[in-house]
Amino acid sequence: MTVTDLDTYRKFGSPLEGHPAVKFKYVDVATGSLGQGLSIGVGMALDIRQECQMSNVKCQMWPKVYVLMGDSETSEGSVWEAIELASYYKLGNLVGIIDVNRLGQSGPTMLGWDVGEYKKRVEAFGWQTHIIDGHDLGATAKSFDLLPDGTDKPQMIIAKTIKGKGVSFLENKEDWHGKALSQEQFEEAVKELGKIDRAVKGEIARPVSSIKYEVSRKDTKYKILNTRYKLGEMVATRKAYGEVITALGAINSDIVCLDAEVKNSTYALIFKEKFPERFFEMFIAEQNMVSAALGFSKRGKIPFVSTFAAFLTRALDQIRMASYSNADVKFVGSHAGVSIGEDGPSQMGLEDISMFRSIFGSYVLCPGDAVSCRELVEVAANTKGLFYIRTARPATPVIYARGEKFKIGGSKVIRSSKADKLTIVACGIALIESIKAADELAKLGIKVRLVDAYSVKPIDEAGIKKAARETNNLLITVEDHYAQGGLGDAVLNVFANSSQSHSRSAQSSTHAHSGSVARGVRIYKLAVSKMPMSGKSEELLDYEQISQKAIVKKVLEICK
Amino acid sequence: MTVTDLDTYRKFGSPLEGHPAVKFKYVDVATGSLGQGLSIGVGMALDIRQECQMSNVKCQMWPKVYVLMGDSETSEGSVWEAIELASYYKLGNLVGIIDVNRLGQSGPTMLGWDVGEYKKRVEAFGWQTHIIDGHDLGATAKSFDLLPDGTDKPQMIIAKTIKGKGVSFLENKEDWHGKALSQEQFEEAVKELGKIDRAVKGEIARPVSSIKYEVSRKDTKYKILNTRYKLGEMVATRKAYGEVITALGAINSDIVCLDAEVKNSTYALIFKEKFPERFFEMFIAEQNMVSAALGFSKRGKIPFVSTFAAFLTRALDQIRMASYSNADVKFVGSHAGVSIGEDGPSQMGLEDISMFRSIFGSYVLCPGDAVSCRELVEVAANTKGLFYIRTARPATPVIYARGEKFKIGGSKVIRSSKADKLTIVACGIALIESIKAADELAKLGIKVRLVDAYSVKPIDEAGIKKAARETNNLLITVEDHYAQGGLGDAVLNVFANSSQSHSRSAQSSTHAHSGSVARGVRIYKLAVSKMPMSGKSEELLDYEQISQKAIVKKVLEICK
């Protein structure tokens, strides 16, 4: 990096942004939202440990992961999730450094300079700690030398420092967070800093790289899968996920699974039973799980992260930051929608599609049966990027034959005739209800087109436009999700033609804003809109008017 | 509660849901998403402490707040956020109980039955702990008797228990989480339980209620405000928030402010300076802040919760659960959009509107200037419910005169003529850009209607439909937010007429699904769609094509 590079700092187009961004080539993960670094480090250290153990590398030789933290950010719960898990997994190859300068952005931290308090708390969680004077560069260097190799205790260096040290008008003063100096102040500061002992200036020894790790992603193609679902067989998509990821895991050893203590519900358990060494129980700590997955992905692994769709909301900030780090992570949210039944609203993922659609550059897939789930999990494993796959709780019939192909941005026409009065666009459980509705309507002499919009983002604009054109420009969308931000909104956008896909480059911008005509298209949305509750799956689908019955009623209403 | 009530458990319409819900009259806050209870307790205990201190109630007399937790949920970072803050605020009136039964849903917990480990960790954070045998009811009762009064240490009871105790085929066994017994197993279990010592059976003494607390919400009307903004004056909406909430705080002593260590950026600092006793520094721990605010609201306070819009994403799960608890909480997200400039994407709220729109029963308000911000903050304070108010970083001109009125579900026509070619719908910073664009277009002889859609949810359906009707059914939406789930999608839904408001009652369901006609309406969406970066505010608005220049260009393109 040159001085000229530095001059671009915080300027438009510079790789040196206001907070570290991955477009600066030495940065692997974006930062700026606090308390996520240690979790990313946990993922990297876990992966290194796993690789080393499998290659019989002695633990004394394991490469270490270092994470620098501010004291103020250690108040984030996610830091303690990382601390507890690092200790549980005995990550002796993880080193944290807390810069204790006592000052946050707007005032003193909770613990101030009480490094003893930090030590007590971190040690209580099973870490080894080292208190140092962060301004004594010799002592700092020495503390790194003295870090034990081959321990099973993660290591925390607690460095007491003074913010603005060496400049009288900055030193240990509040209200200087993120502020630049005036030219006059700058000159004064340089003058004062001149007095500082610069004895330790000089070359920094480069570490000897004794072990080389491959971090590039294998582009495995998956040809054979053991999972064979028969038409009409009752299989929950969540169960299909578990079976498929296990089959894929047998082909590509880079696939790892992380789950937040619900593996028997998400069916990640099947993978764990086959590949215990590549399954990581992350316990009930979703934030740490998401950032750790980012750590795995930055080492070339393909992490699949599962929990209830509802509980992925716990980690939206981490998911958001993962997208800014170009994460290659696959999120799988189970128990989506009111169709879960008796467990009630706290367990129902009803804002998950909305949440993932708003993530920069994401893909959102919502399979309606086991076969499409199988194919879409494979697509996600084969494609770099941040994916969300939505699975459901109830067992539902297999509707696709083996060999049917599914792709990002695709859709499937399930029912079709020349006499179709309108088109129903649905996905997931709502697709199953829509099939039943379409078949009942057919008996009543009313033909409808039915489109499986399994790829919610990007959505199949051409396919949906074609269906609309061929069916009187009349559409009904059905989804087991709140009316905001879900499939219905994705379909509405097809006709506003505001692009739903994000662009990482400045060049491909034209598409995003090209408006288009919605002349004459009528769209009716069926979605969850009443306060959800406990009950049987069918009762709740009826109550929210997204069931077979409600769809039939709506179509009759429109067609009369 | 009668046995008949119990028979409705988990059935459709029952107040006894799969997880506790507020429609059961003894439940104040919904649970089911884990690790949020202690934070709610922190809010309640903080409020009690504050009230008692102000009324000179001796700390020995302070009512206590009790929170029962499962061991498995203590792995959630939010629990440690609550633990650290309770200790910082010396909440001796907060009592936690951890039920250590060693078993999670899908396997053993990290710490198993090691109650000593729980003790060590909790004590390291400054709590006093009490280890008990959770099956010894005498000891349990005694442990409550022995809790010290007037201490400044929060208290944690760590109760070792055995899951399924007393039934041989359940006791300490995995795979029984949330499973019901067969009739045969049930009879066997009852038989085995018969052997248990029932000596402690009997009446439970009711606590003597020596202090009565008013928890009903005052319906204060705010008539006079000290904040007077002049037309054209440059005021950031975030600053207006700080000034207005302080003025409101002088009128209604039930208003409290919580902030996550950015009070000098959100301007909650102004409130703190005036009312230090009603300002709560929650440090960098957004999840705990949100749940604590729910606790405050359940004691009749009106909490305003501020941080960067981007960082509210950290607490989506808590916000979601707050809505299921009928929370009366006002969220204020500052630094929304790319207009923040140099700090880069990690600090930009670009999915906040989407997130809050998908929250059940929420209100989403996005003021474009200081006057509308003033009015909307007042509306939020005066109206029960979960609000989101979005503020921006840059200083922008005041566009409304004093006395202008704003309401939930309202909008304002800012520019209007009989010759309007189309309507621009915008809010926040994008409204300011749109005003400049409209005025420039007027100079070029092109008249456009301009609507300030400050109420994004509910949106002013009638107002927007009227504007569309009167301007060739041609609309452009502009927003400093991602294209997914924001203002543009709210406007699209006006023409799909799928209701954007949620309904808490089963009765008012008809509106939600009444479809309507979008015949002939063309909608163009301008929104953030390229990977955001650092730069000047204007550069970034241009880059994302939501600036004055981009709007003018788009209008010319459409009108040519």
CSV table of N, CA and C in Angstrom, one decimal, chain A residues 30 40 64 73 113 165 168 172 182 220 249 265 284 295 342 359 373 381 511 543 553:
chain,number,residue,atom,x,y,z
A,30,ALA,N,-15.6,-8.1,6.0
A,30,ALA,CA,-15.9,-6.7,6.3
A,30,ALA,C,-16.2,-6.5,7.8
A,40,ILE,N,-16.2,-15.1,13.8
A,40,ILE,CA,-15.6,-15.4,12.5
A,40,ILE,C,-14.3,-16.2,12.8
A,64,LYS,N,-2.5,-20.5,14.0
A,64,LYS,CA,-3.4,-19.8,15.0
A,64,LYS,C,-4.2,-18.7,14.2
A,73,GLU,N,-16.8,-3.2,22.3
A,73,GLU,CA,-17.6,-4.2,21.5
A,73,GLU,C,-17.8,-5.5,22.3
A,113,TRP,N,-11.0,0.8,32.7
A,113,TRP,CA,-9.6,0.2,32.6
A,113,TRP,C,-9.5,-1.0,33.5
A,165,LYS,N,-2.9,8.3,22.9
A,165,LYS,CA,-1.7,8.4,23.7
A,165,LYS,C,-0.6,9.2,23.0
A,168,SER,N,-1.3,15.4,23.9
A,168,SER,CA,-1.9,15.9,25.2
A,168,SER,C,-3.3,16.2,25.0
A,172,ASN,N,-6.7,10.1,26.3
A,172,ASN,CA,-7.7,9.8,27.4
A,172,ASN,C,-8.9,10.7,27.4
A,182,SER,N,-7.9,19.2,12.8
A,182,SER,CA,-7.6,20.3,11.9
A,182,SER,C,-6.2,20.3,11.6
A,220,THR,N,-17.0,-29.1,-7.3
A,220,THR,CA,-17.5,-30.4,-7.5
A,220,THR,C,-18.9,-30.4,-8.2
A,249,GLY,N,-22.7,-34.4,1.0
A,249,GLY,CA,-21.5,-34.4,1.8
A,249,GLY,C,-20.7,-35.6,1.5
A,265,SER,N,-34.8,-31.4,14.5
A,265,SER,CA,-36.0,-30.8,13.8
A,265,SER,C,-35.6,-30.3,12.4
A,284,ILE,N,-27.5,-23.0,21.2
A,284,ILE,CA,-28.5,-21.9,21.0
A,284,ILE,C,-27.8,-20.6,21.0
A,295,GLY,N,-16.6,-17.6,8.7
A,295,GLY,CA,-15.2,-18.0,8.9
A,295,GLY,C,-14.9,-19.3,8.1
A,342,GLU,N,-49.1,-26.3,16.0
A,342,GLU,CA,-49.4,-26.1,17.5
A,342,GLU,C,-48.4,-25.3,18.2
A,359,ILE,N,-31.3,-8.8,1.7
A,359,ILE,CA,-29.9,-9.0,1.8
A,359,ILE,C,-29.2,-8.8,0.5
A,373,CYS,N,-36.6,-29.7,-3.5
A,373,CYS,CA,-35.6,-29.3,-2.4
A,373,CYS,C,-34.3,-30.0,-2.7
A,381,ALA,N,-25.2,-25.7,-3.3
A,381,ALA,CA,-23.9,-26.2,-3.0
A,381,ALA,C,-23.0,-25.9,-4.2
A,511,HIS,N,-29.9,-2.0,-15.7
A,511,HIS,CA,-31.1,-2.9,-15.6
A,511,HIS,C,-31.9,-2.5,-14.4
A,543,TYR,N,-57.5,-20.2,8.5
A,543,TYR,CA,-57.6,-19.0,9.3
A,543,TYR,C,-56.9,-17.8,8.6
A,553,LYS,N,-62.1,-20.2,-3.0
A,553,LYS,CA,-63.1,-19.1,-2.7
A,553,LYS,C,-62.6,-17.8,-3.5
